[in-house]
mmCIF file of C-alpha atoms in Angstrom:
data_model
loop_
_atom_site.group_PDB
_atom_site.id
_atom_site.type_symbol
_atom_site.label_atom_id
_atom_site.label_comp_id
_atom_site.label_asym_id
_atom_site.label_seq_id
_atom_site.Cartn_x
_atom_site.Cartn_y
_atom_site.Cartn_z
ATOM 1 C CA MET A 1 0.000 0.000 0.000
ATOM 2 C CA THR A 2 1.202 3.464 -0.804
ATOM 3 C CA TYR A 3 0.139 7.103 -0.805
ATOM 4 C CA PRO A 4 -0.744 8.452 -4.294
ATOM 5 C CA LYS A 5 2.285 10.719 -4.654
ATOM 6 C CA ALA A 6 4.575 7.723 -4.145
ATOM 7 C CA VAL A 7 2.936 5.610 -6.864
ATOM 8 C CA LYS A 8 5.299 6.462 -9.718
ATOM 9 C CA SER A 9 8.407 5.561 -7.766
ATOM 10 C CA LEU A 10 6.981 2.228 -6.635
ATOM 11 C CA ALA A 11 5.104 1.208 -9.762
ATOM 12 C CA VAL A 12 8.160 0.042 -11.705
ATOM 13 C CA VAL A 13 9.564 -2.028 -8.844
ATOM 14 C CA ALA A 14 6.145 -3.532 -8.057
ATOM 15 C CA ALA A 15 5.600 -4.487 -11.707
ATOM 16 C CA GLN A 16 9.030 -6.111 -11.977
ATOM 17 C CA ARG A 17 8.343 -8.265 -8.935
ATOM 18 C CA GLY A 18 4.709 -9.025 -9.647
ATOM 19 C CA ILE A 19 3.521 -7.205 -6.524
ATOM 20 C CA ARG A 20 -0.024 -5.818 -6.406
ATOM 21 C CA LEU A 21 0.054 -2.122 -5.627
ATOM 22 C CA PHE A 22 -2.745 -0.476 -3.644
ATOM 23 C CA VAL A 23 -3.187 3.264 -3.338
ATOM 24 C CA TYR A 24 -4.424 4.624 -0.008
ATOM 25 C CA ASP A 25 -5.566 8.156 0.807
ATOM 26 C CA VAL A 26 -7.914 10.040 3.115
ATOM 27 C CA GLY A 27 -11.433 10.241 1.688
ATOM 28 C CA PRO A 28 -13.746 13.280 1.403
ATOM 29 C CA LEU A 29 -15.756 12.649 4.595
ATOM 30 C CA ARG A 30 -13.391 13.507 7.430
ATOM 31 C CA TRP A 31 -13.200 14.203 11.126
ATOM 32 C CA PRO A 32 -14.326 16.144 13.074
ATOM 33 C CA VAL A 33 -17.639 16.560 11.210
ATOM 34 C CA TYR A 34 -18.062 13.015 9.839
ATOM 35 C CA GLN A 35 -16.988 9.480 10.535
ATOM 36 C CA GLY A 36 -13.619 9.210 8.796
ATOM 37 C CA THR A 37 -13.405 7.648 5.340
ATOM 38 C CA ALA A 38 -10.525 6.532 3.153
ATOM 39 C CA PHE A 39 -9.898 5.552 -0.452
ATOM 40 C CA LEU A 40 -8.328 2.221 -1.294
ATOM 41 C CA GLY A 41 -7.763 1.320 -4.938
ATOM 42 C CA GLU A 42 -5.524 -0.981 -6.917
ATOM 43 C CA GLY A 43 -3.274 -0.017 -9.812
ATOM 44 C CA ALA A 44 -0.088 1.902 -10.405
ATOM 45 C CA SER A 45 -1.950 4.539 -12.423
ATOM 46 C CA VAL A 46 -4.703 5.090 -9.865
ATOM 47 C CA HIS A 47 -5.259 8.450 -8.248
ATOM 48 C CA TRP A 48 -8.475 8.537 -6.245
ATOM 49 C CA ALA A 49 -9.394 12.074 -7.264
ATOM 50 C CA GLU A 50 -9.136 11.375 -10.989
ATOM 51 C CA ASN A 51 -8.527 8.019 -12.715
ATOM 52 C CA CYS A 52 -9.911 5.945 -9.848
ATOM 53 C CA GLN A 53 -12.229 3.591 -11.798
ATOM 54 C CA LEU A 54 -15.279 5.086 -10.082
ATOM 55 C CA GLN A 55 -17.626 4.663 -13.040
ATOM 56 C CA SER A 56 -16.528 1.113 -13.901
ATOM 57 C CA ARG A 57 -16.960 0.041 -10.287
ATOM 58 C CA TYR A 58 -20.350 1.765 -10.129
ATOM 59 C CA GLN A 59 -21.522 -0.133 -13.206
ATOM 60 C CA ALA A 60 -20.392 -3.402 -11.625
ATOM 61 C CA PHE A 61 -22.308 -2.459 -8.470
ATOM 62 C CA GLN A 62 -25.477 -1.737 -10.461
ATOM 63 C CA MET A 63 -25.253 -5.081 -12.237
ATOM 64 C CA THR A 64 -24.709 -7.181 -9.118
ATOM 65 C CA TRP A 65 -26.608 -5.472 -6.250
ATOM 66 C CA LYS A 66 -29.985 -7.184 -5.820
ATOM 67 C CA ALA A 67 -30.711 -6.934 -2.102
ATOM 68 C CA GLY A 68 -33.530 -4.503 -1.463
ATOM 69 C CA ARG A 69 -33.630 -0.768 -1.014
ATOM 70 C CA TYR A 70 -30.897 1.825 -0.537
ATOM 71 C CA LEU A 71 -30.442 4.194 2.371
ATOM 72 C CA THR A 72 -31.705 7.712 1.720
ATOM 73 C CA HIS A 73 -29.431 10.758 1.862
ATOM 74 C CA LYS A 74 -30.834 11.555 5.299
ATOM 75 C CA GLU A 75 -30.144 8.056 6.635
ATOM 76 C CA LEU A 76 -26.575 8.276 5.320
ATOM 77 C CA LEU A 77 -26.097 11.595 7.092
ATOM 78 C CA ALA A 78 -27.491 10.078 10.294
ATOM 79 C CA LEU A 79 -24.818 7.377 10.072
ATOM 80 C CA PHE A 80 -21.884 9.598 9.121
ATOM 81 C CA LEU A 81 -22.326 12.795 11.150
ATOM 82 C CA GLN A 82 -20.390 12.876 14.412
ATOM 83 C CA ASP A 83 -22.391 13.408 17.618
ATOM 84 C CA GLU A 84 -21.599 17.124 17.834
ATOM 85 C CA TYR A 85 -22.883 17.722 14.307
ATOM 86 C CA LEU A 86 -25.840 15.314 14.339
ATOM 87 C CA PRO A 87 -28.306 18.167 15.123
ATOM 88 C CA TYR A 88 -27.537 19.579 11.657
ATOM 89 C CA LEU A 89 -29.467 16.606 10.280
ATOM 90 C CA ARG A 90 -32.551 18.775 10.802
ATOM 91 C CA LEU A 91 -31.288 21.103 8.059
ATOM 92 C CA TYR A 92 -31.497 18.483 5.323
ATOM 93 C CA GLY A 93 -34.260 19.721 3.029
ATOM 94 C CA ALA A 94 -34.454 23.084 4.827
ATOM 95 C CA GLU A 95 -35.505 26.276 3.046
ATOM 96 C CA LYS A 96 -32.470 27.623 1.199
ATOM 97 C CA GLN A 97 -30.885 30.982 1.974
ATOM 98 C CA TRP A 98 -28.125 31.132 -0.653
ATOM 99 C CA ASP A 99 -28.632 30.674 -4.386
ATOM 100 C CA MET A 100 -25.025 29.687 -5.026
ATOM 101 C CA LEU A 101 -22.024 28.752 -2.886
ATOM 102 C CA VAL A 102 -18.674 28.894 -4.698
ATOM 103 C CA CYS A 103 -15.997 26.812 -2.972
ATOM 104 C CA GLY A 104 -12.321 27.618 -3.342
ATOM 105 C CA ASN A 105 -9.360 25.302 -3.695
ATOM 106 C CA TRP A 106 -5.765 25.388 -2.591
ATOM 107 C CA THR A 107 -4.337 28.225 -4.710
ATOM 108 C CA LEU A 108 -0.860 26.761 -5.147
ATOM 109 C CA ASP A 109 -2.362 23.503 -6.432
ATOM 110 C CA GLU A 110 -4.308 25.373 -9.095
ATOM 111 C CA LEU A 111 -1.291 27.360 -10.235
ATOM 112 C CA SER A 112 1.133 24.426 -10.240
ATOM 113 C CA MET A 113 -1.192 22.092 -12.162
ATOM 114 C CA GLY A 114 -2.522 24.624 -14.654
ATOM 115 C CA ARG A 115 -6.098 24.237 -13.442
ATOM 116 C CA ARG A 116 -8.895 26.744 -13.878
ATOM 117 C CA THR A 117 -8.471 29.443 -11.231
ATOM 118 C CA ILE A 118 -10.878 30.617 -8.549
ATOM 119 C CA PRO A 119 -11.272 34.137 -10.083
ATOM 120 C CA GLU A 120 -12.496 32.521 -13.311
ATOM 121 C CA LEU A 121 -15.070 30.539 -11.338
ATOM 122 C CA LEU A 122 -16.174 33.633 -9.406
ATOM 123 C CA CYS A 123 -16.601 35.576 -12.653
ATOM 124 C CA ALA A 124 -18.839 32.813 -14.034
ATOM 125 C CA ALA A 125 -20.932 32.890 -10.843
ATOM 126 C CA GLN A 126 -21.171 36.680 -11.057
ATOM 127 C CA GLU A 127 -22.537 36.471 -14.607
ATOM 128 C CA VAL A 128 -25.348 34.113 -13.589
ATOM 129 C CA TYR A 129 -26.164 35.111 -10.007
ATOM 130 C CA GLY A 130 -25.031 38.733 -9.771
ATOM 131 C CA ASN A 131 -24.495 39.415 -6.057
ATOM 132 C CA ARG A 132 -26.565 36.400 -4.971
ATOM 133 C CA PHE A 133 -23.641 34.023 -4.406
ATOM 134 C CA TRP A 134 -21.310 33.382 -1.503
ATOM 135 C CA PHE A 135 -17.703 32.226 -1.435
ATOM 136 C CA ARG A 136 -16.159 29.641 0.890
ATOM 137 C CA PRO A 137 -12.316 29.568 0.781
ATOM 138 C CA ASP A 138 -10.453 26.309 1.160
ATOM 139 C CA PRO A 139 -9.538 25.977 4.873
ATOM 140 C CA GLY A 140 -6.048 24.878 3.817
ATOM 141 C CA ASP A 141 -5.384 27.855 1.538
ATOM 142 C CA LEU A 142 -2.328 29.642 2.894
ATOM 143 C CA PHE A 143 -3.355 32.990 1.415
ATOM 144 C CA HIS A 144 -6.899 33.181 2.877
ATOM 145 C CA ALA A 145 -7.851 35.260 -0.153
ATOM 146 C CA ASP A 146 -11.339 36.791 -0.387
ATOM 147 C CA PHE A 147 -10.834 38.043 -3.991
ATOM 148 C CA GLY A 148 -12.295 41.424 -3.150
ATOM 149 C CA LEU A 149 -15.716 40.111 -2.152
ATOM 150 C CA PRO A 150 -17.603 41.882 0.668
ATOM 151 C CA GLU A 151 -16.929 40.338 4.064
ATOM 152 C CA GLU A 152 -20.581 39.350 4.538
ATOM 153 C CA ARG A 153 -20.416 37.172 1.411
ATOM 154 C CA VAL A 154 -17.270 35.276 2.419
ATOM 155 C CA ASP A 155 -18.037 32.168 4.461
ATOM 156 C CA TRP A 156 -15.209 32.004 7.004
ATOM 157 C CA GLY A 157 -14.882 29.523 9.806
ATOM 158 C CA LYS A 158 -18.352 27.974 10.092
ATOM 159 C CA PRO A 159 -18.852 24.197 9.623
ATOM 160 C CA ASN A 160 -19.215 23.349 5.950
ATOM 161 C CA VAL A 161 -22.399 21.358 6.682
ATOM 162 C CA LEU A 162 -24.121 24.618 7.621
ATOM 163 C CA SER A 163 -22.994 26.249 4.366
ATOM 164 C CA LEU A 164 -24.037 23.282 2.227
ATOM 165 C CA ALA A 165 -27.456 22.912 3.866
ATOM 166 C CA ARG A 166 -28.349 26.549 3.131
ATOM 167 C CA SER A 167 -27.231 26.501 -0.552
ATOM 168 C CA ARG A 168 -29.315 25.546 -3.610
ATOM 169 C CA HIS A 169 -26.253 25.224 -5.844
ATOM 170 C CA VAL A 170 -22.625 24.484 -4.976
ATOM 171 C CA ALA A 171 -19.785 25.041 -7.451
ATOM 172 C CA ALA A 172 -16.078 24.295 -7.363
ATOM 173 C CA ASN A 173 -13.355 23.583 -9.863
ATOM 174 C CA TYR A 174 -12.841 20.296 -7.977
ATOM 175 C CA GLY A 175 -12.530 19.225 -4.351
ATOM 176 C CA ASN A 176 -13.785 17.046 -1.514
ATOM 177 C CA ILE A 177 -16.547 19.465 -0.637
ATOM 178 C CA LEU A 178 -18.345 18.424 -3.834
ATOM 179 C CA ALA A 179 -18.938 14.979 -2.321
ATOM 180 C CA ASP A 180 -20.368 16.578 0.829
ATOM 181 C CA ALA A 181 -22.605 18.794 -1.305
ATOM 182 C CA LEU A 182 -23.995 15.797 -3.218
ATOM 183 C CA LEU A 183 -24.828 14.122 0.075
ATOM 184 C CA TRP A 184 -26.677 17.250 1.235
ATOM 185 C CA GLY A 185 -28.813 17.218 -1.924
ATOM 186 C CA ALA A 186 -27.484 20.369 -3.604
ATOM 187 C CA THR A 187 -27.155 20.820 -7.351
ATOM 188 C CA VAL A 188 -23.389 20.487 -7.744
ATOM 189 C CA HIS A 189 -21.349 22.141 -10.490
ATOM 190 C CA CYS A 190 -17.870 20.717 -11.155
ATOM 191 C CA MET A 191 -15.566 22.529 -13.581
ATOM 192 C CA GLU A 192 -12.718 19.975 -13.711
ATOM 193 C CA SER A 193 -13.568 17.177 -16.143
ATOM 194 C CA LYS A 194 -10.887 14.891 -14.681
ATOM 195 C CA TRP A 195 -12.418 15.024 -11.204
ATOM 196 C CA HIS A 196 -13.862 11.634 -10.277
ATOM 197 C CA LEU A 197 -17.348 12.950 -9.448
ATOM 198 C CA TYR A 198 -17.644 14.964 -12.679
ATOM 199 C CA ASP A 199 -20.244 12.652 -14.238
ATOM 200 C CA TRP A 200 -22.570 13.139 -11.257
ATOM 201 C CA CYS A 201 -22.351 16.929 -11.406
ATOM 202 C CA VAL A 202 -23.568 19.731 -13.681
ATOM 203 C CA PRO A 203 -20.542 20.872 -15.744
ATOM 204 C CA SER A 204 -21.549 24.523 -16.131
ATOM 205 C CA ILE A 205 -22.717 27.200 -13.716
ATOM 206 C CA GLN A 206 -24.921 28.489 -16.529
ATOM 207 C CA ASP A 207 -27.011 25.288 -16.222
ATOM 208 C CA SER A 208 -29.438 25.658 -13.318
ATOM 209 C CA ILE A 209 -31.067 22.259 -13.759
ATOM 210 C CA LYS A 210 -31.663 20.189 -10.646
ATOM 211 C CA THR A 211 -29.767 16.897 -10.855
ATOM 212 C CA PRO A 212 -29.483 15.428 -7.366
ATOM 213 C CA ALA A 213 -27.393 12.298 -7.143
ATOM 214 C CA SER A 214 -29.591 9.230 -6.732
ATOM 215 C CA ASP A 215 -29.782 7.207 -3.528
ATOM 216 C CA GLU A 216 -28.197 4.350 -5.475
ATOM 217 C CA ALA A 217 -25.199 6.466 -6.513
ATOM 218 C CA MET A 218 -24.721 7.876 -3.021
ATOM 219 C CA ASN A 219 -24.955 4.421 -1.420
ATOM 220 C CA PHE A 220 -22.333 3.079 -3.777
ATOM 221 C CA TYR A 221 -20.005 6.047 -3.332
ATOM 222 C CA PHE A 222 -20.127 6.407 0.435
ATOM 223 C CA LEU A 223 -20.656 2.762 1.410
ATOM 224 C CA SER A 224 -18.678 0.851 -1.213
ATOM 225 C CA PHE A 225 -16.234 3.112 -3.010
ATOM 226 C CA LEU A 226 -15.071 4.808 0.199
ATOM 227 C CA VAL A 227 -13.733 2.677 3.043
ATOM 228 C CA PRO A 228 -14.268 3.209 6.800
ATOM 229 C CA MET A 229 -11.023 4.733 8.038
ATOM 230 C CA GLU A 230 -10.710 2.153 10.808
ATOM 231 C CA LEU A 231 -10.722 -0.691 8.266
ATOM 232 C CA ALA A 232 -8.564 0.789 5.529
ATOM 233 C CA THR A 233 -5.205 0.132 7.170
ATOM 234 C CA THR A 234 -5.933 -3.144 8.939
ATOM 235 C CA ASP A 235 -4.132 -6.229 7.690
ATOM 236 C CA ARG A 236 -7.279 -8.350 7.791
ATOM 237 C CA TYR A 237 -9.300 -5.953 5.650
ATOM 238 C CA VAL A 238 -6.546 -5.416 3.069
ATOM 239 C CA ARG A 239 -6.060 -9.173 2.698
ATOM 240 C CA TRP A 240 -9.807 -9.493 2.178
ATOM 241 C CA ARG A 241 -9.698 -6.892 -0.586
ATOM 242 C CA LEU A 242 -6.852 -8.869 -2.170
ATOM 243 C CA SER A 243 -9.353 -11.713 -2.621
ATOM 244 C CA ASN A 244 -11.243 -9.503 -5.137
ATOM 245 C CA PRO A 245 -14.688 -9.415 -3.472
ATOM 246 C CA GLU A 246 -17.627 -8.235 -5.589
ATOM 247 C CA GLU A 247 -19.023 -4.735 -5.083
ATOM 248 C CA PRO A 248 -22.141 -5.852 -3.124
ATOM 249 C CA ALA A 249 -19.893 -7.712 -0.654
ATOM 250 C CA ILE A 250 -17.778 -4.572 -0.173
ATOM 251 C CA TYR A 251 -20.934 -2.502 0.293
ATOM 252 C CA GLN A 252 -22.373 -4.857 2.888
ATOM 253 C CA ARG A 253 -19.133 -5.146 4.848
ATOM 254 C CA HIS A 254 -18.753 -1.377 5.086
ATOM 255 C CA LEU A 255 -22.406 -0.841 5.995
ATOM 256 C CA ARG A 256 -22.221 -3.557 8.680
ATOM 257 C CA HIS A 257 -19.187 -1.772 10.126
ATOM 258 C CA TYR A 258 -20.992 1.582 10.388
ATOM 259 C CA LEU A 259 -24.189 0.018 11.775
ATOM 260 C CA ALA A 260 -22.305 -2.071 14.345
ATOM 261 C CA ARG A 261 -21.097 1.135 16.014
ATOM 262 C CA TYR A 262 -24.652 1.673 17.177
ATOM 263 C CA GLY A 263 -25.662 -1.933 17.772
ATOM 264 C CA LEU A 264 -27.567 -2.191 14.462
ATOM 265 C CA ASP A 265 -27.368 -4.639 11.554
ATOM 266 C CA LEU A 266 -28.403 -5.072 7.909
ATOM 267 C CA SER A 267 -32.016 -5.837 8.882
ATOM 268 C CA LEU A 268 -32.342 -2.046 8.863
ATOM 269 C CA LEU A 269 -32.719 -2.310 5.069
ATOM 270 C CA ASN A 270 -36.010 -4.179 5.572
ATOM 271 C CA LEU A 271 -37.577 -1.131 7.242
ATOM 272 C CA THR A 272 -39.079 1.945 5.636
ATOM 273 C CA PRO A 273 -36.754 4.990 5.471
ATOM 274 C CA GLU A 274 -38.721 6.653 8.282
ATOM 275 C CA GLU A 275 -38.503 3.581 10.532
ATOM 276 C CA SER A 276 -34.832 3.121 9.717
ATOM 277 C CA LEU A 277 -33.968 6.752 10.483
ATOM 278 C CA ALA A 278 -35.832 6.538 13.793
ATOM 279 C CA GLN A 279 -33.884 3.400 14.742
ATOM 280 C CA ILE A 280 -30.544 5.021 13.909
ATOM 281 C CA LEU A 281 -31.354 8.069 16.042
ATOM 282 C CA THR A 282 -32.597 5.904 18.916
ATOM 283 C CA ALA A 283 -29.434 3.795 18.751
ATOM 284 C CA ARG A 284 -27.367 6.985 18.836
ATOM 285 C CA ASN A 285 -29.289 8.222 21.879
ATOM 286 C CA ALA A 286 -30.418 11.286 19.921
ATOM 287 C CA PRO A 287 -33.812 13.028 20.171
ATOM 288 C CA ALA A 288 -36.464 11.810 17.734
ATOM 289 C CA GLU A 289 -36.993 15.421 16.641
ATOM 290 C CA PHE A 290 -33.711 15.253 14.720
ATOM 291 C CA ALA A 291 -35.576 13.262 12.052
ATOM 292 C CA ALA A 292 -37.795 16.262 11.232
ATOM 293 C CA THR A 293 -36.619 19.180 9.109
ATOM 294 C CA LEU A 294 -36.327 22.437 11.043
ATOM 295 C CA MET A 295 -39.261 24.527 9.833
ATOM 296 C CA ARG A 296 -39.433 28.277 9.434
ATOM 297 C CA GLU A 297 -41.811 29.801 11.965
ATOM 298 C CA GLU A 298 -44.668 32.078 10.968
ATOM 299 C CA GLY A 299 -43.410 35.614 10.417
ATOM 300 C CA GLU A 300 -39.777 34.562 10.802
ATOM 301 C CA SER A 301 -37.424 36.053 8.213
ATOM 302 C CA LEU A 302 -35.137 33.740 6.283
ATOM 303 C CA GLU A 303 -32.112 35.417 7.900
ATOM 304 C CA ASP A 304 -33.497 34.863 11.417
ATOM 305 C CA TYR A 305 -34.390 31.273 10.517
ATOM 306 C CA TRP A 306 -30.765 30.536 9.604
ATOM 307 C CA LYS A 307 -29.477 32.321 12.694
ATOM 308 C CA ARG A 308 -31.625 29.899 14.685
ATOM 309 C CA ALA A 309 -30.309 27.024 12.592
ATOM 310 C CA GLU A 310 -26.732 27.926 13.541
ATOM 311 C CA THR A 311 -27.508 27.205 17.199
ATOM 312 C CA LEU A 312 -28.441 23.568 16.532
ATOM 313 C CA ALA A 313 -24.923 22.240 17.029
ATOM 314 C CA ALA A 314 -24.984 23.436 20.643
ATOM 315 C CA TYR A 315 -26.729 20.157 21.465
ATOM 316 C CA GLN A 316 -24.678 17.591 23.356
ATOM 317 C CA ARG A 317 -26.277 14.179 23.487
ATOM 318 C CA PRO A 318 -26.480 12.577 26.947
ATOM 319 C CA GLU A 319 -24.032 9.859 27.873
ATOM 320 C CA THR A 320 -25.122 6.243 27.768
ATOM 321 C CA THR A 321 -24.612 4.056 30.849
ATOM 322 C CA GLU A 322 -21.697 2.313 29.138
ATOM 323 C CA GLU A 323 -20.068 5.660 28.333
ATOM 324 C CA ARG A 324 -20.492 6.904 31.917
ATOM 325 C CA VAL A 325 -18.912 3.711 33.261
ATOM 326 C CA SER A 326 -16.086 3.939 30.741
ATOM 327 C CA ARG A 327 -15.474 7.620 31.572
ATOM 328 C CA ALA A 328 -15.487 6.895 35.335
ATOM 329 C CA ARG A 329 -12.993 4.067 34.848
ATOM 330 C CA THR A 330 -10.768 6.291 32.733
ATOM 331 C CA GLU A 331 -10.897 9.083 35.308
ATOM 332 C CA ALA A 332 -10.074 6.620 38.121
ATOM 333 C CA HIS A 333 -7.191 5.195 36.097
ATOM 334 C CA ASN A 334 -5.852 8.700 35.376
ATOM 335 C CA ALA A 335 -6.188 9.603 39.070
ATOM 336 C CA ARG A 336 -4.149 6.521 40.019
ATOM 337 C CA LEU A 337 -1.488 7.476 37.484
ATOM 338 C CA SER A 338 -1.399 11.038 38.842
ATOM 339 C CA ALA A 339 -1.072 9.780 42.412
ATOM 340 C CA ALA A 340 1.753 7.422 41.426
ATOM 341 C CA ALA A 341 3.513 10.248 39.585
ATOM 342 C CA ALA A 342 3.175 12.540 42.609
ATOM 343 C CA GLU A 343 4.574 9.806 44.865
ATOM 344 C CA THR A 344 7.502 9.314 42.508
ATOM 345 C CA ARG A 345 8.198 13.065 42.448
ATOM 346 C CA ALA A 346 8.079 13.190 46.248
ATOM 347 C CA ARG A 347 10.430 10.231 46.459
ATOM 348 C CA ASN A 348 12.806 11.842 44.000
ATOM 349 C CA ALA A 349 12.586 15.117 45.898
ATOM 350 C CA GLY A 350 13.483 13.240 49.095
ATOM 351 C CA LEU A 351 16.460 11.614 47.387
ATOM 352 C CA ARG A 352 17.591 14.991 46.061
ATOM 353 C CA ALA A 353 17.286 16.452 49.562
ATOM 354 C CA ASP A 354 19.346 13.581 51.012
ATOM 355 C CA THR A 355 21.941 14.069 48.277
ATOM 356 C CA ALA A 356 22.095 17.821 48.910
ATOM 357 C CA GLU A 357 22.505 17.223 52.654
ATOM 358 C CA ALA A 358 25.347 14.750 52.045
ATOM 359 C CA GLU A 359 27.029 17.185 49.654
ATOM 360 C CA THR A 360 26.716 19.925 52.271
ATOM 361 C CA ARG A 361 28.360 17.660 54.882
ATOM 362 C CA ASP A 362 31.164 16.810 52.468
ATOM 363 C CA ALA A 363 31.699 20.472 51.676
ATOM 364 C CA ARG A 364 31.792 21.306 55.391
ATOM 365 C CA LEU A 365 34.357 18.542 56.003
ATOM 366 C CA ARG A 366 36.482 19.763 53.084
ATOM 367 C CA THR A 367 36.307 23.303 54.469
ATOM 368 C CA GLU A 368 37.364 22.161 57.932
ATOM 369 C CA ALA A 369 40.214 20.104 56.437
ATOM 370 C CA ALA A 370 41.389 23.092 54.400
ATOM 371 C CA GLU A 371 41.295 25.369 57.468
ATOM 372 C CA ALA A 372 43.253 22.825 59.497
ATOM 373 C CA GLU A 373 45.837 22.531 56.732
ATOM 374 C CA ALA A 374 46.138 26.319 56.608
ATOM 375 C CA ARG A 375 46.713 26.495 60.393
ATOM 376 C CA ASN A 376 49.352 23.782 60.237
ATOM 377 C CA ALA A 377 51.109 25.659 57.449
ATOM 378 C CA TRP A 378 51.651 28.627 59.837
#
């Protein structure tokens, strides 16, 4: 297994020795907002963001998956969102505030690879939406450029789930945020034809058609194509992937892994979406109200509605009995360690004091000896 940027240097050696080469990288859903995902693909020419065999694997999945319904976008979000961000589930399907959200990329990457630049994308958005678009810079962009846009239209610092939930359209040259946007049901515009999700996006900002990714596509992408981070680097899982399992087997293994976190299993697929979502929330010890979209109150302005929506993540779900026991045990263990460390420090301090006292005695004896020698010299 190797990281994509190391593929070229290893490909020749691997080919000469008949070694299968797997490419590993962090996937688009990441901590702290989501359960972590990874990409794992085989082939010296594979790069997960571009030539990653997404479409060929999707076709194989479509041909071989025969087992019932797919999870809805909302059920997928209920599985992937971390506890702190689970309240944002109520914003799926909420009334939109922004017509267009333009997402930036890492500037140096664009310049070094000759990609379309962010100013070009912003100009295209300006032509279609006038001043009715917002800009979200890449968090990793060293320059933190706002490209001269008014401060109120630059989306700094807030969780991207909040930005995606309030946007009808999301555009980027390329980037992980496009996958998030598809999951949140936005119309997604991708300008980079080599990007792996290009075929599931609208290629031009000028096209305002609504083309949400299907439940089937999203199930394949998030539950088969992407790998749970905890599995991706385990020897057992990698050896299993070496056995060339079919796409439905990969899908089921990943889904079982996510469901097992909450004590659930594949029987969830036999329920209606509403029943399934309720079970997921119950298993996560979350309020049932999270299943309902946050509605705009009578007389409430759209701006005030979204200000209220921003407070949703203040929720902290209560601890389960198992978590309380685990936390108490951890605290007791840490207290024992602290007590042992304090005892060790006290012991060491006592030894240092004894050493200092002995050194003082020795110095006093040497002083007395020197004085006696000086007297004898007279």
